[in-house]
Amino acid sequence: MAQKKYLQAKLTQFLREDRIQLWKPPYTNENKEVGLALKDLAKKYSDKLECCENEVEKIIEEIRCKAIERGTGNEHYKTTGIATIEVFLPSRLKRDRKNLLETRLHITGRELRSKIAETFGFQENYIKIVINKKQLQLGETLENQGVTHNVKAMVLELKQSEEDARKNTQVEEEEQCEAKLKEKRIQRTKRGLEILAERAEMVVDPETTPYLDIANQTGRSIRIPPSERKALMLAMGYHEKGRAFLKRKEYGIALPCLLDADRYFCECCRELLDTVDNYAVLQLDIVWCYFRLGQLECLEDAEKKLNMAQKCFKNCYGENHQRLVHIKGNCGKEKVLFLRLYLLQGIRNYHSGNGEEACEYLNKARQLFKELYIDPSKVHNLLQLGFTAQEARLGLRACDGNADHAAAHITHRREELDQIRKEEREKKRRRLENINYLKEMGYSTHAAKQALHQAVGNLEEALKILLSNPRMWLLNDSDPETNKHQESPSQENIDQLVYMGFDAAAARAALKVFRGNVQLAAQTLALNGGSLPPDLQLSVEDSSPSPSTSPSDSAGTSSASTDEDMETEAVNEILEDIPEHEEDYLDSTLEDEEIIIAEYLSYVENIKSATKKN
């Protein structure tokens, strides 16, 4: 199959170079049937490629038929508005995996999914459709999702049956149940990641409440603008979940997670993505997933993604990895990423008909594989010392295969990480204490967090920021402990301000804005000539007492408890798939890569042998 794709790509190249239009005479007659000139063309190209003439003729005829089919479809779309979608089916199906489907573009994603399920024999609720590297949204129209004529749609199956039909009803019911469970897993993944990302923005006790944090290559937390923090949290969370599915070879479920991660990463600024290598690794994982699904041709920008990964690695690691060596002392572990990059670049070039480039990248991958190969006896020796297999592999690659150095490296890294984790937990605890201190002064959680962020965690500086910016007092949140102070100010406090010389109405308004804080009310009135600034006056006019709790509010206690249990389950499922080792993404046995390198190098060798004969 791979060799046929190479031949197709090479012949397509030749046709472009020679500017041959197969859908026109002399290759196609007026009845759209094949012309006699096609045989001469097949002879010419088979001699050039040293291939069987009949095989070349057959592939050229396939290209000609597709070109005519495409042209007919284009004319049909112009006159009727009915678009053609090229549907790529899962690899388990025995029939042709590329199929054409006609549809109007004003229908919803749900209607298209239903149409695909009916046409190709799927159960509607157990498939997902990916178009333009995005999951098809069921409630939106195709037009609104950027679906156009001649677009490629990939079908992902949630249930993993091996036959098209099952006679045994019980087995079929089990499969339906399995598919439902997989869909629920995807939904729980989404909810669990959202909860963990929200907790990163909340005030939580790091000792008792699980949360997500973002660290640099040394393991220390990175300060991220609040506007981008949640998007980056979700991006990295979806990526970890997708990687967990990749490890289990559940590629059909991994891909939606990886595409969601890509979507959230795109909401982050470019400078931020250059700080960590996650975005580059994600690009590799997406291309790898398409390749393992056998749908690499659906990813039309595979080359762009691989180039993006290479560029990100360069920005993150530095030219010739010097920044990485400066930070970590070595770059042996990260070579695994470059092995996969070169392998995918080799595969992509092979499928694009670029034999020489494919050979160059595949040989680079093979060379790296030789460098990264680990002697199993050395791993065994390190296991005897109490290290894990993962630590052993990472340590040996970091130390160029020296077992003694690897043992020292792993021990040092364990101690270093323990210290960093203690420091990070202490930092989180101090932040929690500082926020609570500011809340006790009457500030909202939101205001306290923002002031501390601006003050880089310094409590005294945060207090100065809050006192010099009274408008920050208006930063409210849904915390009932903070909001309870929004009642009418006491007469005693009003009298205090009047005694200081302020007007009673202005005093009442200021106390209402600052929730009874006499000191801040007096300071603001003094700075503004005895009255509130216009924007604070508007906030007084717009404010209204919060509604009291109705009897119906307490009726939801049991359902709230159920929701809490479901959220705990969702969070725990995410945490199970987040690896304990911070360099888990660099760990690989390279077993799959070894097989694929050998397979594609054999294809390239066949091309070289044919060229030599020529």
XYZ file of C-alpha atoms in Angstrom:
614
model
C 0.000 0.000 0.000
C 2.796 2.444 0.935
C 4.660 1.636 -2.299
C 1.521 2.243 -4.362
C 1.062 5.646 -2.653
C 4.663 6.517 -3.493
C 4.116 5.565 -7.125
C 0.904 7.638 -7.247
C 2.711 10.638 -5.776
C 5.652 10.263 -8.185
C 3.400 9.957 -11.245
C 1.394 12.984 -10.101
C 4.702 14.893 -9.903
C 5.638 13.856 -13.454
C 2.217 14.880 -14.767
C 2.562 18.325 -13.160
C 6.114 18.794 -14.433
C 5.063 17.824 -17.989
C 1.860 19.917 -17.662
C -0.267 16.996 -18.783
C -4.024 17.323 -18.315
C -5.384 13.796 -18.310
C -9.038 14.900 -18.495
C -8.460 16.470 -21.918
C -7.635 14.966 -25.386
C -5.633 13.008 -26.371
C -5.833 11.191 -22.997
C -9.632 11.470 -22.712
C -12.073 11.438 -25.641
C -15.373 13.327 -25.965
C -17.217 10.483 -24.189
C -14.813 10.829 -21.233
C -13.304 7.456 -22.060
C -9.581 6.730 -21.992
C -7.608 7.748 -25.115
C -4.892 5.739 -26.852
C -2.220 8.298 -25.875
C -2.406 7.159 -22.258
C -0.625 3.900 -23.187
C 2.332 5.846 -24.629
C 2.445 7.992 -21.484
C 2.470 4.871 -19.287
C 5.345 3.437 -21.360
C 7.339 6.671 -20.963
C 6.889 6.862 -17.197
C 7.396 3.135 -16.572
C 10.754 3.336 -18.380
C 11.647 6.370 -16.263
C 10.719 4.642 -13.012
C 11.799 1.135 -14.017
C 8.358 -0.149 -13.059
C 5.885 -2.523 -14.595
C 4.126 -0.750 -17.489
C 0.727 -2.286 -16.697
C 0.931 -1.104 -13.065
C 1.871 2.446 -14.128
C -0.930 2.487 -16.723
C -3.430 1.334 -14.098
C -2.413 4.096 -11.648
C -2.455 6.797 -14.348
C -5.956 5.645 -15.315
C -7.024 5.954 -11.645
C -5.627 9.512 -11.559
C -7.447 10.323 -14.842
C -10.775 8.967 -13.553
C -10.473 10.952 -10.322
C -9.680 14.116 -12.281
C -12.802 13.631 -14.436
C -14.879 12.816 -11.360
C -13.607 15.967 -9.688
C -14.332 18.091 -12.749
C -17.858 16.690 -13.017
C -18.359 17.375 -9.320
C -17.153 20.976 -9.727
C -19.622 21.595 -12.566
C -22.404 19.959 -10.559
C -21.594 22.137 -7.523
C -21.656 25.333 -9.627
C -25.070 24.548 -11.116
C -26.837 22.915 -8.143
C -24.949 24.023 -4.990
C -24.514 20.365 -3.990
C -20.993 19.857 -2.654
C -18.898 16.696 -2.810
C -17.096 15.506 0.324
C -14.321 12.923 0.172
C -14.948 10.526 3.078
C -12.035 8.530 4.516
C -13.236 5.423 6.371
C -11.466 3.560 9.215
C -8.706 1.143 8.203
C -10.572 -1.949 9.492
C -13.037 -1.732 6.576
C -12.118 -3.959 3.685
C -13.616 -1.730 0.969
C -12.097 1.364 -0.644
C -11.423 3.781 2.192
C -11.892 6.920 0.069
C -15.502 7.535 -0.899
C -17.436 10.474 -2.291
C -20.575 11.825 -0.650
C -22.812 14.592 -2.010
C -24.461 17.064 0.350
C -25.674 20.629 0.677
C -23.596 22.829 2.978
C -26.489 24.436 4.858
C -27.211 21.210 6.763
C -25.942 20.740 10.333
C -23.035 18.596 11.462
C -25.528 16.184 13.026
C -27.288 15.729 9.667
C -23.975 15.056 7.904
C -22.978 12.523 10.566
C -26.340 10.808 10.111
C -25.862 10.750 6.336
C -22.366 9.257 6.625
C -23.578 6.645 9.121
C -26.479 5.634 6.855
C -24.386 5.557 3.669
C -21.446 3.573 5.024
C -23.160 1.368 7.613
C -22.096 2.945 10.923
C -24.145 3.465 14.062
C -24.636 7.210 14.151
C -23.881 7.849 17.822
C -20.642 5.881 17.739
C -18.650 7.858 15.163
C -16.903 11.224 15.148
C -16.137 13.238 12.012
C -12.924 15.260 11.635
C -12.770 17.937 8.915
C -9.960 20.483 8.530
C -8.293 19.083 11.693
C -11.371 19.922 13.785
C -14.138 17.782 15.213
C -17.417 18.382 13.414
C -19.754 20.393 15.655
C -23.159 18.725 15.523
C -25.289 21.799 16.196
C -23.692 24.133 13.632
C -24.121 24.214 9.855
C -21.332 22.958 7.619
C -20.918 26.440 6.091
C -20.361 28.020 9.513
C -17.662 25.429 10.242
C -15.721 26.217 7.069
C -16.703 23.021 5.263
C -16.388 23.516 1.502
C -16.764 21.593 -1.739
C -14.131 18.833 -2.209
C -13.162 18.850 1.484
C -11.791 15.690 3.143
C -13.718 14.153 6.056
C -12.207 11.470 8.275
C -14.447 9.037 10.162
C -13.312 7.972 13.639
C -15.043 4.958 15.136
C -15.669 4.902 18.873
C -16.494 1.216 18.931
C -13.694 -1.065 17.820
C -15.388 -4.033 16.184
C -13.553 -6.215 13.700
C -16.504 -7.158 11.507
C -19.051 -5.069 9.650
C -21.994 -6.896 11.122
C -22.597 -9.046 14.158
C -25.146 -11.819 14.185
C -24.919 -12.299 17.919
C -27.244 -9.770 19.587
C -25.536 -10.017 22.947
C -22.132 -9.171 21.463
C -23.630 -6.217 19.603
C -25.192 -4.885 22.794
C -21.824 -5.166 24.535
C -20.175 -3.205 21.732
C -22.840 -0.495 21.926
C -22.255 -0.296 25.669
C -18.496 -0.026 25.068
C -19.018 2.820 22.573
C -21.255 4.669 25.026
C -18.602 4.296 27.704
C -15.967 5.713 25.343
C -18.162 8.712 24.543
C -18.680 9.252 28.284
C -14.923 9.059 28.779
C -14.444 11.852 26.241
C -17.076 13.998 27.995
C -15.581 13.279 31.436
C -12.157 14.187 30.091
C -13.472 17.579 29.016
C -15.191 18.247 32.353
C -12.257 16.990 34.444
C -9.796 19.232 32.614
C -12.081 22.249 32.961
C -12.341 21.675 36.726
C -8.570 21.319 37.138
C -7.927 24.419 35.012
C -10.450 26.406 37.069
C -8.766 25.257 40.300
C -5.497 26.731 39.063
C -7.272 30.104 39.106
C -8.968 29.489 42.465
C -7.621 29.625 45.985
C -7.061 25.993 46.937
C -5.006 24.211 49.562
C -2.213 22.451 47.607
C -2.009 19.714 50.246
C -5.659 18.644 49.982
C -6.999 19.721 46.575
C -5.601 18.392 43.247
C -4.890 21.121 40.691
C -2.841 21.591 37.512
C 0.254 23.746 37.314
C 2.612 24.615 34.468
C 6.359 24.228 34.905
C 9.418 24.961 32.790
C 12.123 22.449 31.823
C 13.612 22.511 35.339
C 10.262 21.742 37.006
C 9.575 25.235 38.394
C 6.223 26.970 37.929
C 5.950 29.559 35.158
C 4.173 32.874 35.694
C 1.543 33.144 32.966
C -0.823 36.054 32.214
C -4.258 35.223 33.702
C -5.883 35.845 30.296
C -3.937 32.914 28.795
C -3.493 30.648 31.798
C -6.768 28.730 31.476
C -6.334 28.157 27.717
C -2.809 26.839 28.274
C -3.991 24.631 31.138
C -6.707 23.094 28.951
C -4.304 22.711 26.012
C -1.733 20.848 28.083
C -4.405 18.815 29.886
C -5.992 17.640 26.620
C -2.511 16.871 25.300
C -1.686 14.665 28.309
C -4.999 12.841 27.963
C -4.399 12.344 24.233
C -0.897 11.009 24.942
C -2.369 8.526 27.432
C -4.651 7.186 24.667
C -1.694 7.102 22.238
C 0.246 4.911 24.665
C -2.697 2.498 24.750
C -2.808 2.678 20.926
C -6.392 4.025 21.055
C -5.715 6.413 18.185
C -9.371 7.083 17.339
C -9.996 8.494 20.839
C -6.568 10.149 21.085
C -7.027 12.316 17.980
C -10.028 14.391 19.221
C -8.103 15.142 22.454
C -4.998 16.182 20.505
C -7.021 18.401 18.142
C -8.716 20.059 21.138
C -5.263 20.665 22.626
C -4.159 22.283 19.354
C -7.237 24.554 19.400
C -6.504 25.793 22.920
C -2.787 26.249 22.201
C -3.751 28.561 19.329
C -5.366 30.897 21.907
C -1.939 31.452 23.527
C 0.601 34.031 22.361
C 3.573 32.945 20.257
C 6.116 34.083 22.882
C 4.551 31.794 25.464
C 4.683 28.750 23.165
C 8.404 29.327 22.640
C 8.992 28.974 26.402
C 8.016 25.294 26.581
C 8.368 22.448 24.078
C 4.798 21.164 24.533
C 3.426 22.757 21.361
C 6.170 21.193 19.240
C 5.580 17.776 20.816
C 1.837 18.144 20.159
C 2.462 18.734 16.435
C 4.473 15.498 16.306
C 1.764 13.603 18.203
C -0.984 14.807 15.837
C 0.942 13.766 12.711
C 1.890 10.453 14.367
C -1.764 9.798 15.231
C -2.928 10.443 11.637
C -0.146 8.144 10.400
C -1.083 5.330 12.795
C -4.735 5.690 11.757
C -3.575 5.247 8.151
C -5.036 8.649 7.268
C -1.945 10.780 6.689
C -3.374 12.076 3.418
C -6.245 13.663 5.389
C -3.716 15.914 7.080
C -2.890 18.208 4.194
C -0.633 20.433 6.312
C 1.472 17.599 7.762
C 4.595 19.249 6.332
C 3.610 22.567 7.941
C 3.073 20.886 11.319
C 6.425 19.107 11.180
C 8.206 22.329 10.161
C 6.425 24.109 13.018
C 7.648 21.438 15.446
C 11.217 21.820 14.188
C 11.037 25.613 14.532
C 9.571 25.393 18.060
C 12.284 22.971 19.153
C 14.918 25.384 17.847
C 13.341 28.358 19.656
C 12.923 26.374 22.866
C 16.202 24.419 22.928
C 18.426 26.895 21.112
C 20.672 26.435 18.092
C 22.367 23.021 18.359
C 20.509 22.515 21.679
C 22.890 24.850 23.557
C 20.094 26.390 25.663
C 18.894 22.907 26.623
C 22.416 21.781 27.559
C 22.838 24.953 29.651
C 19.580 24.254 31.563
C 19.770 20.456 31.906
C 23.441 19.666 31.338
C 22.652 17.278 28.444
C 20.300 16.780 25.495
C 20.316 12.967 25.222
C 16.704 12.459 26.298
C 15.302 15.065 23.891
C 16.877 13.240 20.935
C 13.876 10.880 21.077
C 11.714 13.772 19.836
C 14.060 14.457 16.940
C 14.072 10.771 16.005
C 10.291 10.862 15.661
C 10.460 14.197 13.801
C 12.934 12.818 11.231
C 10.947 9.591 10.900
C 7.699 11.465 10.184
C 9.476 13.805 7.764
C 10.827 10.733 5.969
C 7.387 9.103 5.804
C 5.729 12.321 4.580
C 8.352 12.795 1.857
C 7.991 9.170 0.773
C 4.221 9.504 0.442
C 4.765 12.740 -1.502
C 7.008 10.981 -4.014
C 10.247 12.598 -2.780
C 12.461 9.515 -2.581
C 15.821 11.247 -1.989
C 14.494 13.498 0.799
C 12.738 10.510 2.369
C 15.991 8.546 2.340
C 17.886 11.431 3.963
C 15.399 11.830 6.852
C 14.981 8.090 7.402
C 18.750 7.631 7.639
C 18.881 10.473 10.166
C 16.217 8.664 12.180
C 18.141 5.368 11.924
C 21.349 7.042 13.113
C 19.548 8.533 16.117
C 17.997 5.158 16.873
C 21.486 3.625 17.050
C 22.588 6.397 19.440
C 19.504 5.984 21.623
C 19.442 2.190 21.719
C 19.725 0.993 25.316
C 21.428 -2.227 26.436
C 18.700 -4.189 28.321
C 21.298 -5.487 30.813
C 22.071 -1.908 31.898
C 18.375 -1.248 32.470
C 18.217 -4.441 34.533
C 21.191 -3.323 36.664
C 19.527 0.014 37.407
C 16.263 -1.741 38.298
C 18.241 -3.765 40.863
C 19.289 -0.447 42.457
C 15.634 0.497 43.009
C 15.069 2.766 40.007
C 12.090 2.394 37.665
C 12.427 1.243 34.051
C 11.421 4.725 32.914
C 14.071 6.385 35.092
C 16.627 3.882 33.820
C 15.895 4.629 30.141
C 15.887 8.397 30.650
C 19.018 8.294 32.802
C 20.991 6.125 30.380
C 20.070 8.369 27.434
C 21.036 11.465 29.411
C 24.430 9.887 30.227
C 25.226 8.351 26.813
C 24.627 4.803 28.076
C 26.962 4.962 31.107
C 25.140 3.053 33.874
C 27.172 4.482 36.806
C 26.668 8.048 35.614
C 22.979 7.294 35.000
C 22.499 6.110 38.614
C 24.097 9.301 39.944
C 22.052 11.419 37.512
C 18.746 9.806 38.554
C 19.527 10.185 42.265
C 20.495 13.850 41.839
C 17.381 14.539 39.765
C 15.136 12.909 42.390
C 16.628 15.105 45.136
C 16.410 18.206 42.950
C 12.748 17.577 42.109
C 11.839 16.889 45.747
C 13.325 20.253 46.689
C 11.561 22.056 43.839
C 8.211 20.462 44.762
C 8.627 21.531 48.394
C 9.414 25.100 47.299
C 6.452 25.181 44.907
C 4.062 23.856 47.578
C 5.363 26.445 50.032
C 4.888 29.178 47.433
C 1.300 28.043 46.849
C 0.651 27.977 50.617
C 2.041 31.500 51.073
C -0.169 32.749 48.243
C -3.198 31.140 49.879
C -2.349 32.782 53.224
C -1.830 36.193 51.564
C -5.145 35.992 49.719
C -6.952 35.039 52.916
C -5.272 37.952 54.736
C -6.518 40.423 52.093
C -9.977 38.848 52.159
C -10.130 39.412 55.924
C -9.547 43.104 55.185
C -12.704 43.056 53.059
C -11.236 42.634 49.576
C -12.739 40.104 47.174
C -10.782 37.003 46.151
C -10.571 38.404 42.616
C -9.084 41.737 43.793
C -6.630 39.992 46.133
C -5.418 37.639 43.396
C -4.985 40.447 40.870
C -3.060 42.636 43.316
C -0.757 39.771 44.311
C -0.182 38.902 40.651
C 0.854 42.503 39.909
C 3.061 42.522 43.037
C 4.728 39.193 42.090
C 3.451 37.645 45.341
C 4.712 40.410 47.677
C 1.985 41.098 50.272
C 3.158 44.612 51.198
C 3.320 45.642 47.542
C -0.125 44.116 46.935
C -1.544 46.216 49.793
C -0.001 49.371 48.295
C -1.536 48.512 44.911
C -4.976 48.018 46.459
C -4.802 51.211 48.535
C -3.587 53.314 45.598
C -6.256 51.838 43.272
C -9.595 51.985 45.111
C -11.381 50.846 41.959
C -9.900 47.381 42.534
C -12.314 47.174 45.464
C -15.030 46.771 42.859
C -13.469 43.546 41.526
C -16.078 41.211 42.917
C -16.614 37.476 42.835
C -19.201 34.945 43.837
C -17.650 34.346 47.274
C -20.509 34.714 49.793
C -18.025 35.573 52.563
C -16.940 38.617 50.571
C -20.361 39.634 49.294
C -22.052 39.619 52.695
C -20.529 43.032 53.394
C -22.560 44.695 50.632
C -25.414 45.652 52.976
C -26.331 49.273 53.813
C -23.550 51.020 55.810
C -24.082 51.508 59.543
C -25.035 54.930 60.898
C -21.994 54.809 63.177
C -19.628 54.634 60.201
C -21.504 57.397 58.373
C -21.237 59.627 61.461
C -17.490 58.954 61.604
C -17.021 60.298 58.065
C -19.346 63.256 58.673
C -17.276 64.098 61.772
C -14.211 64.153 59.485
C -15.971 66.843 57.419
C -17.493 64.828 54.543
C -21.062 65.208 53.271
C -23.459 62.560 54.687
C -24.707 61.448 51.225
C -21.139 61.138 49.918
C -20.156 59.249 53.068
C -23.043 56.806 52.655
C -22.204 56.237 48.973
C -18.482 55.690 49.673
C -19.188 53.256 52.502
C -21.577 51.339 50.265
C -18.935 51.043 47.528
C -16.202 49.966 49.968
C -18.482 47.659 51.975
C -18.200 49.588 55.237
C -14.410 50.141 55.151
C -14.127 53.615 56.789
C -10.406 54.035 56.109
C -10.644 53.415 52.347
C -13.877 55.449 52.041
C -12.209 58.430 53.786
C -9.050 58.124 51.691
C -10.999 58.029 48.399
C -13.260 60.987 49.355
C -10.239 63.060 50.433
C -8.396 62.348 47.170
C -11.447 63.341 45.094
C -12.536 66.584 46.772
C -15.149 65.055 49.035
C -17.000 62.969 46.437
C -16.635 59.635 44.670
C -15.021 59.474 41.201
C -17.656 59.222 38.386
C -16.988 55.522 37.655
C -17.445 54.606 41.334
C -20.648 56.659 41.439
C -22.018 54.585 38.541
C -21.245 51.387 40.434
C -23.375 52.625 43.352
C -26.296 53.413 41.051
C -26.064 50.045 39.293
C -25.754 47.982 42.461
C -28.819 46.291 43.855
C -29.296 44.063 46.878
C -28.684 40.421 46.180
C -31.826 38.274 46.267
C -32.418 36.207 49.364
C -32.195 32.461 49.147
C -35.519 30.973 48.153
C -36.822 27.679 49.551
C -36.206 26.072 46.175
C -32.446 26.770 46.485
C -32.120 24.257 49.293
C -34.003 21.613 47.359
C -30.942 20.911 45.183
C -28.723 19.563 47.951
C -28.848 15.915 46.892
C -28.338 16.722 43.196
C -25.434 19.032 44.117
C -23.891 16.143 46.030
C -24.319 13.889 42.964
C -22.713 16.533 40.735
C -19.811 16.780 43.176
C -19.293 12.997 43.020
C -19.323 13.102 39.211
C -16.805 15.957 39.219
C -14.547 14.032 41.609
C -14.747 11.007 39.290
C -13.914 13.165 36.254
C -10.930 14.784 38.003
C -9.597 11.430 39.261
C -9.802 9.979 35.747
C -7.674 12.862 34.441
C -5.162 12.565 37.277
C -4.736 8.832 36.563
C -3.481 9.679 33.071
C -1.182 12.540 34.056
C 2.243 10.895 34.431
C 4.137 11.253 37.693
C 7.462 11.676 35.917
C 7.821 15.169 34.409
C 9.830 13.754 31.472
C 7.387 10.985 30.602
C 6.950 12.463 27.110
C 10.650 11.848 26.455
C 10.495 8.183 27.430
C 10.045 5.625 24.675
C 11.165 2.059 24.123
C 11.381 2.985 20.394
C 10.049 -0.466 19.458
C 7.450 0.915 17.014
C 9.925 3.400 15.555
C 12.504 0.657 14.927
C 10.000 -1.400 12.898
C 8.710 1.587 10.897
C 12.225 2.880 10.116
C 13.189 -0.542 8.749
C 9.937 -0.817 6.750
C 10.261 2.570 5.029
C 13.990 2.215 4.432
C 13.205 -1.026 2.573
C 10.776 0.926 0.361
C 13.460 3.549 -0.307
C 16.022 0.846 -1.089
C 13.628 -0.590 -3.689
C 13.492 2.818 -5.364
C 17.305 3.126 -5.339
C 17.682 -0.389 -6.777
C 15.311 0.461 -9.608
C 17.211 3.694 -10.316
C 20.546 1.869 -10.486
C 19.121 -0.616 -12.988
C 17.917 2.325 -15.037
